[in-house]
Tab-separated table of C-alpha atoms in Angstrom:
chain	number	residue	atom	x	y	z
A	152	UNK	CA	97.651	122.808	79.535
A	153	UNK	CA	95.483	121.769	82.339
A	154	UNK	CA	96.244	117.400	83.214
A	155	UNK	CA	92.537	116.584	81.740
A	156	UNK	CA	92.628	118.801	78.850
A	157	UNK	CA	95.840	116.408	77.768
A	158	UNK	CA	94.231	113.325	78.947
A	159	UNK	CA	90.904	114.350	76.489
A	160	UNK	CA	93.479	114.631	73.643
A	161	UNK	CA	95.278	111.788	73.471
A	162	UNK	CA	92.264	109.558	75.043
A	163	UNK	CA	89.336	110.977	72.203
A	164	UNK	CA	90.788	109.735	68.843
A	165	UNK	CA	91.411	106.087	70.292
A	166	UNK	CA	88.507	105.747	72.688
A	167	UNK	CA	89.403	102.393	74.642
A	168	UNK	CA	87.061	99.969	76.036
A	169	UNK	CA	86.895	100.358	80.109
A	170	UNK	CA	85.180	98.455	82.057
A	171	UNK	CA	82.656	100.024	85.148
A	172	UNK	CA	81.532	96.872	87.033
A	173	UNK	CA	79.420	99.196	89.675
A	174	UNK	CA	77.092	99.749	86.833
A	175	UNK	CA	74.195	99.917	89.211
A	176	UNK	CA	76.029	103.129	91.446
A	177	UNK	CA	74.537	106.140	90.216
A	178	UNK	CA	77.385	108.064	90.414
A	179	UNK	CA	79.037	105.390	87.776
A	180	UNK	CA	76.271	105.189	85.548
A	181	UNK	CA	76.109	108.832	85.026
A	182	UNK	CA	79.825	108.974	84.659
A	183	UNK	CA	79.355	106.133	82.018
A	184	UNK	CA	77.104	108.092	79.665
A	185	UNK	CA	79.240	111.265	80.135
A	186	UNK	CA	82.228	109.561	78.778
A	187	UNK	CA	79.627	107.558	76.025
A	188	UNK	CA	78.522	111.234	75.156
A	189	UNK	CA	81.600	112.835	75.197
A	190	UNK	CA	83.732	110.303	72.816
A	191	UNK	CA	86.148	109.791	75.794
A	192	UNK	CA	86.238	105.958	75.782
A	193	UNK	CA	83.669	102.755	74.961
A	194	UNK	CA	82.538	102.078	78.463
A	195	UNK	CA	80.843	98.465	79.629
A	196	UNK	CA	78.752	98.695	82.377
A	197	UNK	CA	77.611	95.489	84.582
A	198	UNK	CA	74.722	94.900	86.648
A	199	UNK	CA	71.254	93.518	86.094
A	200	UNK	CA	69.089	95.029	83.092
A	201	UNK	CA	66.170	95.652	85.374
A	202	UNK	CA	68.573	97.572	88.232
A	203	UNK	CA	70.802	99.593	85.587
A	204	UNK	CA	67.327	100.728	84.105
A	205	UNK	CA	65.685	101.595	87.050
A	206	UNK	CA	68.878	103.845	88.106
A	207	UNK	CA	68.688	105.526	84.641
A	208	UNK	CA	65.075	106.101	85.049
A	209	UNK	CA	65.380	107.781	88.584
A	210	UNK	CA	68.144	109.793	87.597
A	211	UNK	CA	67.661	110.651	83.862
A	212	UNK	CA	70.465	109.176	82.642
A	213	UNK	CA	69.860	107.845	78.815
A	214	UNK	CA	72.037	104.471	78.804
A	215	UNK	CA	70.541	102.962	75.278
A	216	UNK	CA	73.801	103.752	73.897
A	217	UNK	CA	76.074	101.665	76.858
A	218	UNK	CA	77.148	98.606	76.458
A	219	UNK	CA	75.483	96.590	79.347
A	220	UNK	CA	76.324	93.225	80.898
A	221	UNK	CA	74.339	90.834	83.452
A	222	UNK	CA	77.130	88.537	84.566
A	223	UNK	CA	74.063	86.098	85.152
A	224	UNK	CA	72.817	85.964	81.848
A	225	UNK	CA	75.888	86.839	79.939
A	226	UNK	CA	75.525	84.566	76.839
A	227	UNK	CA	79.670	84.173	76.548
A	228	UNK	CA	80.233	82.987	80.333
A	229	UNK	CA	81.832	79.692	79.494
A	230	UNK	CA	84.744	81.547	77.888
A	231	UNK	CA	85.155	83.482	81.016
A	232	UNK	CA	84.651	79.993	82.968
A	233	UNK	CA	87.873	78.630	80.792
A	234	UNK	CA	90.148	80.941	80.995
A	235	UNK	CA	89.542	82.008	84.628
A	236	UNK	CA	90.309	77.890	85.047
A	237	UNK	CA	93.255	77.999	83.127
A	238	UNK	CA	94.765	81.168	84.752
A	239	UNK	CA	94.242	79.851	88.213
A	240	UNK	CA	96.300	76.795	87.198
A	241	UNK	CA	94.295	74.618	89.435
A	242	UNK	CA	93.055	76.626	91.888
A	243	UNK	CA	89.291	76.971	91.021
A	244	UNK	CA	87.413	74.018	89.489
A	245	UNK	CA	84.472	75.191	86.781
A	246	UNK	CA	81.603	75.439	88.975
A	247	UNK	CA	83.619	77.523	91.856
A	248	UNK	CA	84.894	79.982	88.909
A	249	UNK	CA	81.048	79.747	87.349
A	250	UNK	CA	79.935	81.147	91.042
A	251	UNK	CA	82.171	83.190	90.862
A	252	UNK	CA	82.146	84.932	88.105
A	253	UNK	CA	77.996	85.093	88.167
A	254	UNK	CA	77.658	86.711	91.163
A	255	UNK	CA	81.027	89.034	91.835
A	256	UNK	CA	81.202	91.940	89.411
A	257	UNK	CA	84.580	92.510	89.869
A	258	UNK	CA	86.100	88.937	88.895
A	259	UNK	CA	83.308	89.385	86.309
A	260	UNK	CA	84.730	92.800	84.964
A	261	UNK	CA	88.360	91.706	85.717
A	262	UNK	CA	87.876	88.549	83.621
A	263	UNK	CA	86.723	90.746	80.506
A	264	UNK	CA	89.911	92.364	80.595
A	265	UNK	CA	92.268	89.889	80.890
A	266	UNK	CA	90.399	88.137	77.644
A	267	UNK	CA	90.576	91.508	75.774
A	268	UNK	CA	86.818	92.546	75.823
A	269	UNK	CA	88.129	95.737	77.761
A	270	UNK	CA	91.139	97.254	77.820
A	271	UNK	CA	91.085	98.356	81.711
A	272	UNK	CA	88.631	98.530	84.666
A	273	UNK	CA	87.650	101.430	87.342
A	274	UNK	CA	85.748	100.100	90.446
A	275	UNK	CA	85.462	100.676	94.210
A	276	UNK	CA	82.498	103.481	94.619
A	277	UNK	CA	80.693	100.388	96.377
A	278	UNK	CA	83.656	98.137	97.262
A	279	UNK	CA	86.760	98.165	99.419
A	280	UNK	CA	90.350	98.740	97.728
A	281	UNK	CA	91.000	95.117	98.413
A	282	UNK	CA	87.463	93.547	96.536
A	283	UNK	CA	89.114	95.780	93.404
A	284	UNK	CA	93.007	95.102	93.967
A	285	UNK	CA	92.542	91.451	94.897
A	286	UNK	CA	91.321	89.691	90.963
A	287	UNK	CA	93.515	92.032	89.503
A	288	UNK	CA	96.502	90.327	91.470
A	289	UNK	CA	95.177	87.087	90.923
A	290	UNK	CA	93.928	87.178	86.910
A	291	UNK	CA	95.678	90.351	85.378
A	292	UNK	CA	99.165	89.784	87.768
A	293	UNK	CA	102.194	92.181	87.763
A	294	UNK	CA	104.652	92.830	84.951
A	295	UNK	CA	107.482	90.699	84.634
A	296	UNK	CA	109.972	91.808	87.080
A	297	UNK	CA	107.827	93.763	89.242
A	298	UNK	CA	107.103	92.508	92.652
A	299	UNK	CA	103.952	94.893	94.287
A	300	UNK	CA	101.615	96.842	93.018
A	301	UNK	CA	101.525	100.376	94.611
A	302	UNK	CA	98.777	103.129	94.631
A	303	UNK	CA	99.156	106.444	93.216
A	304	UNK	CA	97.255	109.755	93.981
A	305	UNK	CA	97.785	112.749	91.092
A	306	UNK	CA	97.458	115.767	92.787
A	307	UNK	CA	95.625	118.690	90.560
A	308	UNK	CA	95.353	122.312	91.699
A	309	UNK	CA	94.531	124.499	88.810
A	310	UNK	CA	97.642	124.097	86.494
A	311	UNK	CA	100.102	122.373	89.485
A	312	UNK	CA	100.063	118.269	89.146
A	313	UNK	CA	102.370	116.345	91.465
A	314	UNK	CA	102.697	112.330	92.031
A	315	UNK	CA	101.925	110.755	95.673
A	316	UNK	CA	103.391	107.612	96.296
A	317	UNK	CA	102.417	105.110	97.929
A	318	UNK	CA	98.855	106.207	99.778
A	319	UNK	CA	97.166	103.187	99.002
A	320	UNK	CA	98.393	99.575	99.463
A	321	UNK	CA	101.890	98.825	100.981
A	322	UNK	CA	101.576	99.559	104.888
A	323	UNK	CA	105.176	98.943	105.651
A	324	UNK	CA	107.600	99.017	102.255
A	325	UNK	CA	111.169	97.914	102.389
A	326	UNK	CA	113.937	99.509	100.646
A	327	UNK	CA	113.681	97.148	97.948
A	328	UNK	CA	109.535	98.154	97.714
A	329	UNK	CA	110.338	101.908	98.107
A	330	UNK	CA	112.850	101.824	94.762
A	331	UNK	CA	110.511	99.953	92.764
A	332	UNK	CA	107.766	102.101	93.609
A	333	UNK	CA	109.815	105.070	93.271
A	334	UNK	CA	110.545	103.581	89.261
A	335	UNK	CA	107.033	102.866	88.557
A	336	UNK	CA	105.839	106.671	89.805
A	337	UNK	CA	108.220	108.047	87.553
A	338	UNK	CA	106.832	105.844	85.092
A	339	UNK	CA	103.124	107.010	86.205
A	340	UNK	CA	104.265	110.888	86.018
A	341	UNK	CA	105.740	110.737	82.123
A	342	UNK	CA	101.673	108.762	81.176
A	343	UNK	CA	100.616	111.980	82.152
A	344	UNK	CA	102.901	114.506	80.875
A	345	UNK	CA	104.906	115.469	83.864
A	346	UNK	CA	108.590	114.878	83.678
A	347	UNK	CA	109.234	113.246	86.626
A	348	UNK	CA	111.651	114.299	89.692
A	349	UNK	CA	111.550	112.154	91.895
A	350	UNK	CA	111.869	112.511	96.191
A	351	UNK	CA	111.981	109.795	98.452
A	352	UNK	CA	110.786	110.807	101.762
A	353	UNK	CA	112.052	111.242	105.243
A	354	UNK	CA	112.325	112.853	108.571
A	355	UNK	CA	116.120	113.361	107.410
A	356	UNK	CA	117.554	115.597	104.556
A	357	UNK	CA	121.564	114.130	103.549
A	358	UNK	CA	122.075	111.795	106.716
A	359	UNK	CA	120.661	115.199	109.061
A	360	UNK	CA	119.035	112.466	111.492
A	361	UNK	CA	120.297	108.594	111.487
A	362	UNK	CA	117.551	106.063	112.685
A	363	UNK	CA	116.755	102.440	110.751
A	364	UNK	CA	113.734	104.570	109.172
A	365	UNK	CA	116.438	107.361	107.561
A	366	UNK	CA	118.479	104.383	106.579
A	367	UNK	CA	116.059	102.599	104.656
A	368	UNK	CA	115.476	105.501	102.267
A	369	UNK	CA	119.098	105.773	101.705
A	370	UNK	CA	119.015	102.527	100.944
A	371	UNK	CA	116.096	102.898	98.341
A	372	UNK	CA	117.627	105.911	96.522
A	373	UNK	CA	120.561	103.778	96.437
A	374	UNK	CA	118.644	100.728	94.489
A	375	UNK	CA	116.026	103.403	92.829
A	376	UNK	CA	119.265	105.696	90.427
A	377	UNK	CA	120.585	101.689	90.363
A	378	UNK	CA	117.967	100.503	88.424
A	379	UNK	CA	117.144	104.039	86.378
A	380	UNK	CA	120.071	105.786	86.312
A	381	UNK	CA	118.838	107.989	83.343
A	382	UNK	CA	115.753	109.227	85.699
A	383	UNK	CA	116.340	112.226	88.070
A	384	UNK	CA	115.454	110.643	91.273
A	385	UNK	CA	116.925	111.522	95.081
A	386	UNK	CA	116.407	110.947	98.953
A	387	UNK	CA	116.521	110.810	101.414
A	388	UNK	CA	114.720	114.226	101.543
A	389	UNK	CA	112.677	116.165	104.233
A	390	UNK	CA	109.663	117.236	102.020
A	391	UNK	CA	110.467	121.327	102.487
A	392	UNK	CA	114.145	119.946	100.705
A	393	UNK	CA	112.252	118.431	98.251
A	394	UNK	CA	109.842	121.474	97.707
A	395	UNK	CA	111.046	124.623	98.276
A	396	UNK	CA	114.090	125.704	96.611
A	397	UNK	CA	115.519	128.130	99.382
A	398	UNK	CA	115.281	125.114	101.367
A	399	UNK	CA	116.751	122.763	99.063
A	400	UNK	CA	119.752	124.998	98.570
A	401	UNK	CA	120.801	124.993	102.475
A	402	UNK	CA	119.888	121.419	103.335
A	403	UNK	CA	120.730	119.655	99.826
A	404	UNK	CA	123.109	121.700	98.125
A	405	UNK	CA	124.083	120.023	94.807
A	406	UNK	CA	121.382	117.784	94.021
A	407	UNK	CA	119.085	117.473	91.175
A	408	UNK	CA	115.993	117.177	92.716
A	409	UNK	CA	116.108	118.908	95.660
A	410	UNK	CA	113.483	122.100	95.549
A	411	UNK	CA	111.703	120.553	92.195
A	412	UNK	CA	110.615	117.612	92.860
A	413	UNK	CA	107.025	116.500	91.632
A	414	UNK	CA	106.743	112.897	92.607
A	415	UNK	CA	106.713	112.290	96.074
A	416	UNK	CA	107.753	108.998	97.284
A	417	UNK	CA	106.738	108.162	100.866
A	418	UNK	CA	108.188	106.249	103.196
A	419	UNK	CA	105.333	104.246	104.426
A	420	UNK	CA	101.162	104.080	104.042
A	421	UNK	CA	100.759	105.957	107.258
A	422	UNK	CA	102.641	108.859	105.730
A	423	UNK	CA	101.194	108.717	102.428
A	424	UNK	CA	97.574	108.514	103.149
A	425	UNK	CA	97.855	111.127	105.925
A	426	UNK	CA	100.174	113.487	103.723
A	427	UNK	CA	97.902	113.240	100.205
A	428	UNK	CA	94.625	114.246	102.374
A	429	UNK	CA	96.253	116.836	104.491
A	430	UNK	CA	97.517	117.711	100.749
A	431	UNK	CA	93.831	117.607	99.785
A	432	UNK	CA	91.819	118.983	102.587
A	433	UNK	CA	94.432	121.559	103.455
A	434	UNK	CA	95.618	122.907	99.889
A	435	UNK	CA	92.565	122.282	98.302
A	436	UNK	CA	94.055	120.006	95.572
A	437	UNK	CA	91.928	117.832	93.751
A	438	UNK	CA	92.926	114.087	94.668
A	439	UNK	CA	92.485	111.689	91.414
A	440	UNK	CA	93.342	107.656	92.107
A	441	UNK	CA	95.002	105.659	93.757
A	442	UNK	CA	95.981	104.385	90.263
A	443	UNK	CA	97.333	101.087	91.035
A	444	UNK	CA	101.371	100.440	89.299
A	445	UNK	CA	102.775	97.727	87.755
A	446	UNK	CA	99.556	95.413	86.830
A	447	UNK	CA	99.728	94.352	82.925
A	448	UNK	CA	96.946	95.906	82.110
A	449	UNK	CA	95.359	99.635	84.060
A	450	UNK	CA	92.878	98.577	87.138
A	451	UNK	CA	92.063	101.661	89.039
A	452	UNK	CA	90.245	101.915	92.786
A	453	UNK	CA	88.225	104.650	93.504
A	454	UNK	CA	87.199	106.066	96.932
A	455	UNK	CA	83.834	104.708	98.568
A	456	UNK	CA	83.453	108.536	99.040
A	457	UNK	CA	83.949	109.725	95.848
A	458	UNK	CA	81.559	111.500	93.436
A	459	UNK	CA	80.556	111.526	89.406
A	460	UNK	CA	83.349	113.492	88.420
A	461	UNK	CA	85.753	111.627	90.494
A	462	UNK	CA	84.289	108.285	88.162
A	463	UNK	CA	84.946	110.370	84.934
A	464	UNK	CA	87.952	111.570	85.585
A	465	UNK	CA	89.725	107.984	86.778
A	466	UNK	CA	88.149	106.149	83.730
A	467	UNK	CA	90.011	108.910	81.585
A	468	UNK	CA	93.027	107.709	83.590
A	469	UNK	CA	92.740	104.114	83.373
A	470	UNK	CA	92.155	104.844	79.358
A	471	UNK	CA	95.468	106.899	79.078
A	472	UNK	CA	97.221	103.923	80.570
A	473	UNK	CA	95.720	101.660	78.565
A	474	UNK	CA	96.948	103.457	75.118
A	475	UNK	CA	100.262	103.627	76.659
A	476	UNK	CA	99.879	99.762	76.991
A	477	UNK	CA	99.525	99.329	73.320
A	478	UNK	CA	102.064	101.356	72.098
A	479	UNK	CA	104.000	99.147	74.369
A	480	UNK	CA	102.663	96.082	72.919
């Protein structure tokens, strides 16, 4: 079964409150009332009455049936005020966090998750990664013993759905990084149905080229089956070793990974972002995320560039992660 056909399943019967902050973005508001009219998930939208309504009335979108928020005039702000004070321990007095939160719909929308009004947020058609990724860090924080988020791409073609990791945030990982986000895309793979095998990345199959860069993926792989020894995970690996199975069986003889692996584990941004669009442009996959890892509750970025479907399809995301959070709960 196609990845979105699953998602619709197990998202449908539950429907989960997401938040869409870029209420006023065209291509979110018509997302919105998609997943509204398709029993996918309870979205909140945010943005002034008078610009979400003029949107919907240029683009025919019927959006009686959303739940709308005006940061300015939301009637419950003062909560929000509270315990955005309280979670910053200090750092914001009431009228900063007031400002704040009145006039920056992504503190706004972040805030109404981390009070349970939604169970996860999708933004970034009209911001950068870091106006998304940056209140998540600061109000909705990483699980205990996880250091940095990471950004994910799932990689769709037809019936084929592979892991990218990471493409998104961490320019130059560490070993320690590269394990940990090696864990957590495993992690990622299994919320979506794919059984993960996991490849961590190099210029170097099994010690086939020796440089600090070959060394640092050894060292991850090493750290990575340390702290999930149950989870099929291997590197370093060129990625035709980690692909192709002819390959695999000259250049890694032996392992379990080699010439199956489905999450791909790079060894820095540069190689991520240029591999998943090469991957994209190239193959013609379709390129859903980056879904950020590790946060305590599902906040997802989107692409300044992307369209409708790319809206609907990482809200049904972000709601899949959020029922896994609550069976976790």
């Amino acid at each position: 079964m196609k990845l979105f056909d699953t998602l619709k399943q197990k998202v449908s019967p539950i429907r989960p409150t997401i938040v869409l902050p870029e209420g006023v973005d065209e291509r979110v508001l018509g997302a919105a009332v998609r997943l509204k009219n398709d029993g996918m998930v309870e979205p909140i939208v945010i943005g002034p009455k008078a610009e979400l309504e003029a949107v919907a009335t240029k683009h025919g979108f019927d959006i009686s049936q959303l739940t709308q928020y005006d940061p300015a005039t939301y009637e419950d702000i003062e909560t929000l005020v509270e315990a955005f004070v309280a979670r910053r321990k200090g750092k914001a007095t009431p009228e900063q966090a007031r400002e704040l939160l009145t006039s920056d719909v992504n503190y706004f929308g972040t805030m109404l998750v981390h009070t349970g009004k939604a169970e996860g947020l999708v933004s970034g058609a009209m911001h950068a990664t870091a106006d998304t990724v940056r209140p998540a860090l600061q109000i909705i924080k990483m699980q205990e013993g996880i250091k940095k988020t990471s950004g994910v791409f799932i990689m769709v073609r037809d019936n084929e759905q592979y892991v990218f990791s990471d493409c998104a945030i961490n320019i130059a990982p560490d070993a320690a990084d590269l394990a940990e986000n090696a864990y957590l895309s495993a992690l990622t793979a299994k919320t979506f149905g794919i059984e993960p095998q996991v490849a961590l990345l190099s210029f170097s199959t099994k010690g086939s080229a020796k440089s600090p860069e070959t060394e640092k993926v050894i060292e991850a792989t090493r750290l990575a089956k340390e702290k999930a020894p149950n989870l099929p995970i291997d590197g370093e690996l060129q990625f035709d070793a980690a692909f192709v199975p002819s390959v695999a069986a000259k250049k890694a003889p032996g392992s379990d990974v080699a010439g199956n692996a489905n999450v791909f584990v790079f060894p820095s941004l540069e190689a991520g972002n240029i591999g998943y669009k090469m991957v994209q442009r190239f193959g013609g996959f379709e390129a859903i995320g980056p879904i950020l890892q590790g946060l305590n509750k599902p906040v997802n970025d989107l692409s300044r560039g992307c369209n409708e479907e790319d809206v609907y399809k990482l809200t049904l995301i972000t709601a899949a992660q959020a029922i896994d959070e609550r069976n976790e709960a």
